[in-house]
Amino acid sequence: MRILAGPKNHHFVPQYYFRLFTGGQRHICAYLTQHKCVIPRAPIKGQCARHKFYGSAEIENHFSLLEGLHASALQTLVKAAENDNIHEFTWEHFPWLLQAIVFQRARTMLEVEKTFPVLEGMMLKMFKEHLLHTLSPEDIEEYVGPIERGEVRIFEDPTATVLRQISVALESASLLVDLQPRLIRNHSDYPFVFSDSPVVFYNLYYQYITDRGVLGLQTPGLMIFYPLTPRLQLLMIDPAVYTGSIANGPFCDIVDRSDVSHLNALQMHHSNSAIYFAHMGDAEYVEELYKAHAPQITKPQAEFRVCQNLLVNGEPFDEEIMHTFEPQLNHMLSLSFLDCKPVMPEEFSFRHRSPEIVEEHDRLHPPGLEVDE
C-alpha cells in the first residue's frame, strides 16, 4: 500500500472540529492565555498542531480516516439538535461518538504534559526498588542516593507518550457506553467556547473525594463536557446520580448566562495555552471571564502516590501500591439544570457504574490489579 506523505504539521484538535464553530470558515478567534491577548483571525490550519506530532505519515493518515468517522458522528449530532430530532443520531453513530471523545481527550499536548511526570515518577520508583534489591549495601548510596535527591530524570519523546495514550483510549471507549448523551442548547447571548483540550471530565457526585481518582471511564458520577458549536454542547452523564431538567430528555435548553459561563470556565481551567471562540464581538466576554478565573486556575497535572493499607481486589494488601490519578479541576461547577447528592468521604466505597461492562471489557482486555483505597 502506498502511503501519502501527508502534512508535516499534525493536529491534536482536528480542523473539522474548529469548523463546527466557524460554520466552515478557515479562521477563528483565539485568546492566548499565556500572553493575555486576542488573535482576531487565527488560521485554523495552524492551530493545535505540532511538527510530526504523531511521528509518521502512515499514523497521521490512519488518524485522518478515524477523524472522518468521528466528524460524521459529531456533525449528525449537531444536525439532530438543530432539527429537534434526536432520531437522526442513530446507534450506528454512537460507538464513533464514544471513540471521538476518548480520542480527542488522549491526543492533546495538555494530556502529554499532565501524564508524563507521573510515568517518570513510576519508572524512577521501580528502578529504585530494583537497585535496592540487587545492589550490595556499599553501592546503594552511590546509585540510589541521586534518585532520592531528585538528581535523576527520565525523558520520553512526546510522540511515544501520545501514541500510548491514544492506544489505551481507543481500547477503552466501550467503557462509556452506559453514559447518556445530553445536548445543551444555548439560547443566551453568551457563546460556548472551547480550549486546546476541549474534552473535559468532571464529577460532581464525587466532588468531595480528593484522595483518589474520580475521573475514570467507569467511575460513578462521571460527566464529560464537549462543546460542539457556539450554541451547542454535548454532556455525557451518569443517569443514576444526576437529576434536574438535564435528565428529562436528550435536549436541554438553557437561557441563563451563569450556566454558559460555568461551562466555559471548565474549558479555561482545562486549557493548555489557548481558548477559541467564533466571533470577535465576544472577545471582551472571553477576556473578562478568563481574568475572573485566572487566580484559581491550576494547570491540570496527574499525581503519583505510593500508598499502603489498601484493598486490592477486595482484600487487604500490606505492601506499597503505586497509585496514579488526575485530580479534579479547581472549579466548583454550579448549573441550574443539573443536581445531585454528593457522596461524603466517609460514605465512599469503590465501585464501577456498570460491573457487567467492566467484566466484558476485561474479558477482551485483561487488566492489572484493581485497587480500592
Short mmCIF file of C-alpha atoms in Angstrom, two decimals:
data_model
loop_
_atom_site.label_atom_id
_atom_site.label_comp_id
_atom_site.label_asym_id
_atom_site.label_seq_id
_atom_site.Cartn_x
_atom_site.Cartn_y
_atom_site.Cartn_z
CA MET A 1 0.00 0.00 0.00
CA ARG A 2 1.31 3.42 -0.94
CA ILE A 3 1.32 5.89 1.95
CA LEU A 4 0.82 9.52 1.04
CA ALA A 5 3.39 11.87 2.50
CA GLY A 6 0.71 13.92 4.24
CA PRO A 7 1.17 17.20 6.12
CA LYS A 8 4.14 17.60 8.44
CA ASN A 9 2.04 19.55 10.96
CA HIS A 10 -0.14 17.07 12.82
CA HIS A 11 -3.23 18.46 14.56
CA PHE A 12 -4.17 17.35 18.07
CA VAL A 13 -7.51 19.17 17.75
CA PRO A 14 -8.75 18.44 14.21
CA GLN A 15 -9.63 21.15 11.73
CA TYR A 16 -13.15 19.77 11.19
CA TYR A 17 -13.86 20.46 14.87
CA PHE A 18 -12.81 24.10 14.55
CA ARG A 19 -15.11 24.46 11.57
CA LEU A 20 -18.10 23.29 13.61
CA PHE A 21 -17.66 26.59 15.44
CA THR A 22 -16.89 28.79 12.45
CA GLY A 23 -19.53 27.48 10.05
CA GLY A 24 -16.83 26.22 7.73
CA GLN A 25 -14.70 29.36 7.75
CA ARG A 26 -10.91 28.96 7.75
CA HIS A 27 -10.21 31.41 10.57
CA ILE A 28 -11.21 31.57 14.21
CA CYS A 29 -10.73 33.96 17.13
CA ALA A 30 -8.16 32.85 19.71
CA TYR A 31 -7.37 34.07 23.21
CA LEU A 32 -3.78 33.17 24.12
CA THR A 33 -3.81 32.60 27.85
CA GLN A 34 -0.07 32.99 28.43
CA HIS A 35 0.19 36.27 26.52
CA LYS A 36 -3.27 37.57 27.55
CA CYS A 37 -4.05 38.68 24.01
CA VAL A 38 -6.69 38.05 21.34
CA ILE A 39 -5.88 36.96 17.79
CA PRO A 40 -8.89 38.07 15.70
CA ARG A 41 -8.29 35.83 12.66
CA ALA A 42 -6.16 32.85 13.60
CA PRO A 43 -5.78 30.43 10.66
CA ILE A 44 -7.35 27.12 11.65
CA LYS A 45 -4.68 25.13 9.83
CA GLY A 46 -2.06 26.45 12.25
CA GLN A 47 -3.97 25.86 15.49
CA CYS A 48 -3.37 22.96 17.91
CA ALA A 49 -0.70 21.44 15.68
CA ARG A 50 2.88 20.22 16.19
CA HIS A 51 5.56 19.20 13.71
CA LYS A 52 5.23 15.43 13.12
CA PHE A 53 3.44 15.07 16.44
CA TYR A 54 2.36 11.50 15.61
CA GLY A 55 5.71 10.51 14.18
CA SER A 56 4.95 9.17 10.73
CA ALA A 57 2.74 9.96 7.75
CA GLU A 58 1.25 6.46 7.99
CA ILE A 59 -0.05 7.09 11.52
CA GLU A 60 -1.32 10.55 10.61
CA ASN A 61 -3.16 9.13 7.58
CA HIS A 62 -4.73 6.45 9.77
CA PHE A 63 -5.87 9.07 12.28
CA SER A 64 -7.34 11.12 9.43
CA LEU A 65 -9.54 8.14 8.50
CA LEU A 66 -10.73 7.90 12.09
CA GLU A 67 -11.42 11.63 12.15
CA GLY A 68 -13.73 11.23 9.17
CA LEU A 69 -15.88 8.78 11.14
CA HIS A 70 -15.75 10.94 14.25
CA ALA A 71 -16.66 14.07 12.26
CA SER A 72 -19.68 12.33 10.78
CA ALA A 73 -20.95 11.36 14.26
CA LEU A 74 -20.47 14.87 15.68
CA GLN A 75 -21.96 16.60 12.63
CA THR A 76 -25.00 14.31 12.79
CA LEU A 77 -25.40 15.16 16.48
CA VAL A 78 -25.32 18.88 15.67
CA LYS A 79 -27.96 18.46 12.95
CA ALA A 80 -30.15 16.41 15.28
CA ALA A 81 -30.09 19.25 17.80
CA GLU A 82 -30.79 21.88 15.14
CA ASN A 83 -33.71 19.87 13.75
CA ASP A 84 -35.01 18.92 17.21
CA ASN A 85 -34.92 15.27 16.16
CA ILE A 86 -32.61 13.03 18.17
CA HIS A 87 -33.58 10.06 15.97
CA GLU A 88 -31.30 11.43 13.26
CA PHE A 89 -28.48 10.30 15.53
CA THR A 90 -28.65 6.50 15.45
CA TRP A 91 -26.96 3.76 17.42
CA GLU A 92 -24.65 3.30 14.43
CA HIS A 93 -23.19 6.72 15.25
CA PHE A 94 -22.87 6.09 18.99
CA PRO A 95 -19.67 3.98 19.03
CA TRP A 96 -17.94 6.59 16.85
CA LEU A 97 -19.09 9.32 19.23
CA LEU A 98 -17.57 7.49 22.20
CA GLN A 99 -14.38 6.92 20.26
CA ALA A 100 -14.28 10.59 19.23
CA ILE A 101 -14.49 11.60 22.90
CA VAL A 102 -11.67 9.41 24.19
CA PHE A 103 -9.51 10.01 21.12
CA GLN A 104 -9.77 13.78 21.47
CA ARG A 105 -9.05 13.69 25.20
CA ALA A 106 -5.97 11.47 24.81
CA ARG A 107 -4.29 13.26 21.91
CA THR A 108 -3.63 16.81 23.18
CA MET A 109 -0.43 18.46 24.32
CA LEU A 110 -2.06 19.10 27.69
CA GLU A 111 -2.61 15.38 28.14
CA VAL A 112 1.04 14.66 27.34
CA GLU A 113 2.25 17.29 29.79
CA LYS A 114 -0.13 16.22 32.56
CA THR A 115 0.62 12.49 32.40
CA PHE A 116 4.31 12.04 31.64
CA PRO A 117 5.60 13.31 35.03
CA VAL A 118 3.52 10.55 36.62
CA LEU A 119 5.05 7.95 34.32
CA GLU A 120 8.51 9.28 35.15
CA GLY A 121 7.76 9.01 38.88
CA MET A 122 6.62 5.43 38.50
CA MET A 123 9.64 4.41 36.46
CA LEU A 124 12.06 6.02 38.92
CA LYS A 125 10.31 4.33 41.83
CA MET A 126 10.52 0.93 40.13
CA PHE A 127 14.16 1.47 39.17
CA LYS A 128 15.00 2.47 42.73
CA GLU A 129 13.34 -0.67 44.12
CA HIS A 130 15.24 -2.76 41.59
CA LEU A 131 18.54 -1.23 42.75
CA LEU A 132 17.68 -1.73 46.43
CA HIS A 133 17.12 -5.43 45.82
CA THR A 134 20.12 -6.05 43.57
CA LEU A 135 22.98 -3.80 44.75
CA SER A 136 25.34 -4.56 47.56
CA PRO A 137 24.84 -2.33 50.66
CA GLU A 138 28.03 -0.37 49.97
CA ASP A 139 26.82 0.59 46.46
CA ILE A 140 23.28 1.68 47.39
CA GLU A 141 24.14 5.26 48.36
CA GLU A 142 26.14 5.84 45.19
CA TYR A 143 23.33 4.75 42.87
CA VAL A 144 20.13 5.20 44.86
CA GLY A 145 21.10 8.48 46.52
CA PRO A 146 20.87 10.58 43.32
CA ILE A 147 17.37 9.23 42.68
CA GLU A 148 16.22 10.12 46.19
CA ARG A 149 17.73 13.61 45.85
CA GLY A 150 15.89 14.23 42.56
CA GLU A 151 19.08 14.31 40.50
CA VAL A 152 17.97 11.61 38.06
CA ARG A 153 15.44 12.33 35.31
CA ILE A 154 13.80 10.16 32.67
CA PHE A 155 12.66 11.63 29.39
CA GLU A 156 10.39 10.32 26.64
CA ASP A 157 9.61 11.60 23.17
CA PRO A 158 6.12 13.21 23.29
CA THR A 159 5.19 11.14 20.25
CA ALA A 160 5.67 7.92 22.22
CA THR A 161 3.62 9.32 25.10
CA VAL A 162 0.69 10.45 22.97
CA LEU A 163 0.56 7.28 20.87
CA ARG A 164 0.47 5.14 24.02
CA GLN A 165 -2.33 7.28 25.44
CA ILE A 166 -4.33 7.08 22.22
CA SER A 167 -3.92 3.31 22.05
CA VAL A 168 -5.25 2.86 25.59
CA ALA A 169 -8.07 5.35 24.98
CA LEU A 170 -9.35 3.70 21.81
CA GLU A 171 -9.24 0.32 23.53
CA SER A 172 -11.31 1.69 26.42
CA ALA A 173 -14.05 3.68 24.62
CA SER A 174 -16.65 0.96 25.23
CA LEU A 175 -16.45 1.62 28.97
CA LEU A 176 -18.51 4.80 28.35
CA VAL A 177 -21.41 3.01 26.68
CA ASP A 178 -23.69 3.34 29.75
CA LEU A 179 -23.41 7.14 29.87
CA GLN A 180 -26.32 9.04 28.33
CA PRO A 181 -25.76 11.89 25.84
CA ARG A 182 -27.47 15.20 26.50
CA LEU A 183 -27.33 18.16 24.12
CA ILE A 184 -27.25 21.53 25.85
CA ARG A 185 -28.73 24.17 23.56
CA ASN A 186 -27.57 27.67 24.43
CA HIS A 187 -30.18 30.42 23.97
CA SER A 188 -28.32 33.09 25.94
CA ASP A 189 -26.34 35.96 24.41
CA TYR A 190 -23.08 34.36 25.60
CA PRO A 191 -21.43 31.79 23.29
CA PHE A 192 -19.88 28.47 24.15
CA VAL A 193 -16.09 28.49 23.74
CA PHE A 194 -13.55 25.68 23.60
CA SER A 195 -9.93 25.20 24.54
CA ASP A 196 -6.96 23.41 23.03
CA SER A 197 -8.01 20.45 25.20
CA PRO A 198 -11.78 20.56 24.70
CA VAL A 199 -12.97 17.26 26.19
CA VAL A 200 -13.36 17.86 29.93
CA PHE A 201 -14.00 15.17 32.56
CA TYR A 202 -15.67 16.25 35.80
CA ASN A 203 -17.50 14.58 38.70
CA LEU A 204 -19.99 16.49 40.88
CA TYR A 205 -21.14 13.29 42.56
CA TYR A 206 -17.64 12.65 43.93
CA GLN A 207 -16.63 16.31 44.30
CA TYR A 208 -15.58 15.78 47.94
CA ILE A 209 -13.41 12.72 47.21
CA THR A 210 -9.94 14.18 46.82
CA ASP A 211 -7.53 11.41 47.85
CA ARG A 212 -8.00 9.25 44.77
CA GLY A 213 -9.10 9.47 41.16
CA VAL A 214 -12.79 10.04 40.39
CA LEU A 215 -12.50 10.65 36.63
CA GLY A 216 -12.13 7.06 35.45
CA LEU A 217 -14.20 5.92 32.49
CA GLN A 218 -16.34 3.67 34.72
CA THR A 219 -16.45 5.91 37.80
CA PRO A 220 -19.96 6.64 39.11
CA GLY A 221 -20.94 10.26 38.53
CA LEU A 222 -18.55 10.86 35.64
CA MET A 223 -19.53 13.84 33.46
CA ILE A 224 -17.99 14.56 30.07
CA PHE A 225 -18.30 18.03 28.52
CA TYR A 226 -17.59 18.58 24.82
CA PRO A 227 -18.54 21.90 23.14
CA LEU A 228 -19.72 21.42 19.56
CA THR A 229 -20.76 24.88 18.35
CA PRO A 230 -21.22 28.31 19.95
CA ARG A 231 -24.81 27.23 20.63
CA LEU A 232 -24.45 23.53 21.40
CA GLN A 233 -22.54 21.43 23.91
CA LEU A 234 -22.52 17.69 24.46
CA LEU A 235 -22.75 16.42 28.02
CA MET A 236 -22.41 12.71 28.78
CA ILE A 237 -23.89 11.93 32.19
CA ASP A 238 -24.42 9.07 34.61
CA PRO A 239 -28.25 8.90 34.74
CA ALA A 240 -28.22 7.06 38.08
CA VAL A 241 -26.97 10.03 40.11
CA TYR A 242 -27.91 13.25 38.31
CA THR A 243 -31.32 14.93 38.39
CA GLY A 244 -32.81 18.19 37.14
CA SER A 245 -34.03 19.20 33.70
CA ILE A 246 -30.91 17.62 32.16
CA ALA A 247 -32.48 14.23 32.94
CA ASN A 248 -35.76 14.94 31.14
CA GLY A 249 -34.66 14.14 27.60
CA PRO A 250 -31.92 14.35 25.01
CA PHE A 251 -32.16 18.15 24.67
CA CYS A 252 -31.64 20.68 27.44
CA ASP A 253 -32.37 24.32 26.56
CA ILE A 254 -30.68 26.98 28.70
CA VAL A 255 -31.03 30.77 28.80
CA ASP A 256 -29.03 31.57 31.95
CA ARG A 257 -25.74 33.38 31.31
CA SER A 258 -24.35 31.88 34.51
CA ASP A 259 -24.79 28.34 33.18
CA VAL A 260 -22.93 29.24 29.98
CA SER A 261 -20.09 30.91 31.88
CA HIS A 262 -19.71 27.94 34.24
CA LEU A 263 -19.42 25.61 31.27
CA ASN A 264 -16.95 27.95 29.57
CA ALA A 265 -14.92 28.12 32.78
CA LEU A 266 -14.35 24.37 32.52
CA GLN A 267 -12.66 24.97 29.17
CA MET A 268 -10.47 27.70 30.65
CA HIS A 269 -9.40 25.56 33.59
CA HIS A 270 -8.60 22.68 31.22
CA SER A 271 -6.70 24.70 28.63
CA ASN A 272 -3.01 24.50 27.86
CA SER A 273 -2.42 27.82 26.11
CA ALA A 274 -5.47 28.90 24.07
CA ILE A 275 -9.22 29.50 24.19
CA TYR A 276 -11.15 29.66 20.91
CA PHE A 277 -14.41 31.42 20.02
CA ALA A 278 -16.25 32.11 16.79
CA HIS A 279 -16.93 35.84 16.72
CA MET A 280 -14.72 38.81 17.52
CA GLY A 281 -17.69 40.54 19.14
CA ASP A 282 -17.36 38.06 22.03
CA ALA A 283 -13.70 38.89 22.73
CA GLU A 284 -14.43 41.16 25.71
CA TYR A 285 -16.62 38.49 27.33
CA VAL A 286 -13.93 35.81 26.88
CA GLU A 287 -11.17 38.05 28.21
CA GLU A 288 -13.17 39.10 31.27
CA LEU A 289 -14.25 35.56 32.07
CA TYR A 290 -10.66 34.31 31.86
CA LYS A 291 -9.42 37.15 34.06
CA ALA A 292 -12.08 36.32 36.66
CA HIS A 293 -10.96 32.69 36.83
CA ALA A 294 -7.21 33.13 36.30
CA PRO A 295 -6.32 33.34 40.05
CA GLN A 296 -7.94 29.94 40.63
CA ILE A 297 -6.68 28.18 37.51
CA THR A 298 -4.20 25.41 38.25
CA LYS A 299 -2.86 23.63 35.22
CA PRO A 300 -4.14 20.03 35.28
CA GLN A 301 -1.46 17.65 36.49
CA ALA A 302 -1.78 13.96 37.28
CA GLU A 303 -0.46 12.80 40.64
CA PHE A 304 1.73 9.86 41.61
CA ARG A 305 1.49 8.46 45.12
CA VAL A 306 2.91 5.44 46.89
CA CYS A 307 0.17 4.15 49.19
CA GLN A 308 -0.16 1.50 51.89
CA ASN A 309 -3.04 -0.17 53.73
CA LEU A 310 -5.14 -0.57 50.61
CA LEU A 311 -7.65 -3.14 49.45
CA VAL A 312 -6.61 -4.99 46.29
CA ASN A 313 -9.35 -6.95 44.56
CA GLY A 314 -11.31 -6.56 47.79
CA GLU A 315 -8.62 -7.99 50.09
CA PRO A 316 -6.20 -6.20 52.47
CA PHE A 317 -2.77 -5.64 50.92
CA ASP A 318 0.09 -4.67 53.23
CA GLU A 319 2.74 -3.82 50.65
CA GLU A 320 3.18 -0.48 48.92
CA ILE A 321 0.98 0.27 45.92
CA MET A 322 1.84 2.86 43.28
CA HIS A 323 -1.28 4.91 42.69
CA THR A 324 -1.75 7.50 39.92
CA PHE A 325 -4.75 9.71 39.32
CA GLU A 326 -5.85 13.04 37.90
CA PRO A 327 -7.36 15.46 40.45
CA GLN A 328 -10.48 17.40 39.54
CA LEU A 329 -10.26 20.89 38.11
CA ASN A 330 -10.09 23.72 40.61
CA HIS A 331 -13.55 24.96 39.64
CA MET A 332 -16.73 24.35 41.63
CA LEU A 333 -19.27 23.75 38.90
CA SER A 334 -22.79 25.05 39.51
CA LEU A 335 -25.52 24.53 36.91
CA SER A 336 -29.19 25.43 37.24
CA PHE A 337 -30.32 22.47 35.14
CA LEU A 338 -28.43 19.71 36.96
CA ASP A 339 -28.27 18.49 40.53
CA CYS A 340 -27.07 15.54 42.58
CA LYS A 341 -26.46 14.45 46.16
CA PRO A 342 -22.66 14.31 46.54
CA VAL A 343 -21.00 11.42 48.33
CA MET A 344 -19.21 12.36 51.55
CA PRO A 345 -15.69 10.95 52.08
CA GLU A 346 -16.83 8.74 54.97
CA GLU A 347 -19.54 7.25 52.72
CA PHE A 348 -17.25 6.46 49.80
CA SER A 349 -16.64 2.88 48.69
CA PHE A 350 -15.06 1.88 45.43
CA ARG A 351 -17.42 0.57 42.74
CA HIS A 352 -17.99 0.66 39.00
CA ARG A 353 -21.05 2.20 37.37
CA SER A 354 -21.75 -0.96 35.39
CA PRO A 355 -19.77 -4.00 36.56
CA GLU A 356 -21.03 -6.05 33.63
CA ILE A 357 -19.49 -3.61 31.15
CA VAL A 358 -16.18 -3.74 33.00
CA GLU A 359 -16.33 -7.54 33.07
CA GLU A 360 -16.84 -7.71 29.32
CA HIS A 361 -14.07 -5.16 28.69
CA ASP A 362 -11.69 -7.06 30.98
CA ARG A 363 -12.51 -10.31 29.20
CA LEU A 364 -11.32 -8.74 25.95
CA HIS A 365 -8.50 -6.72 27.53
CA PRO A 366 -7.25 -8.36 30.74
CA PRO A 367 -6.38 -5.66 33.31
CA GLY A 368 -3.82 -5.44 36.09
CA LEU A 369 -4.70 -5.31 39.77
CA GLU A 370 -7.76 -3.29 40.77
CA VAL A 371 -7.00 -1.06 43.72
CA ASP A 372 -9.55 0.15 46.28
CA GLU A 373 -8.35 2.72 48.82
#
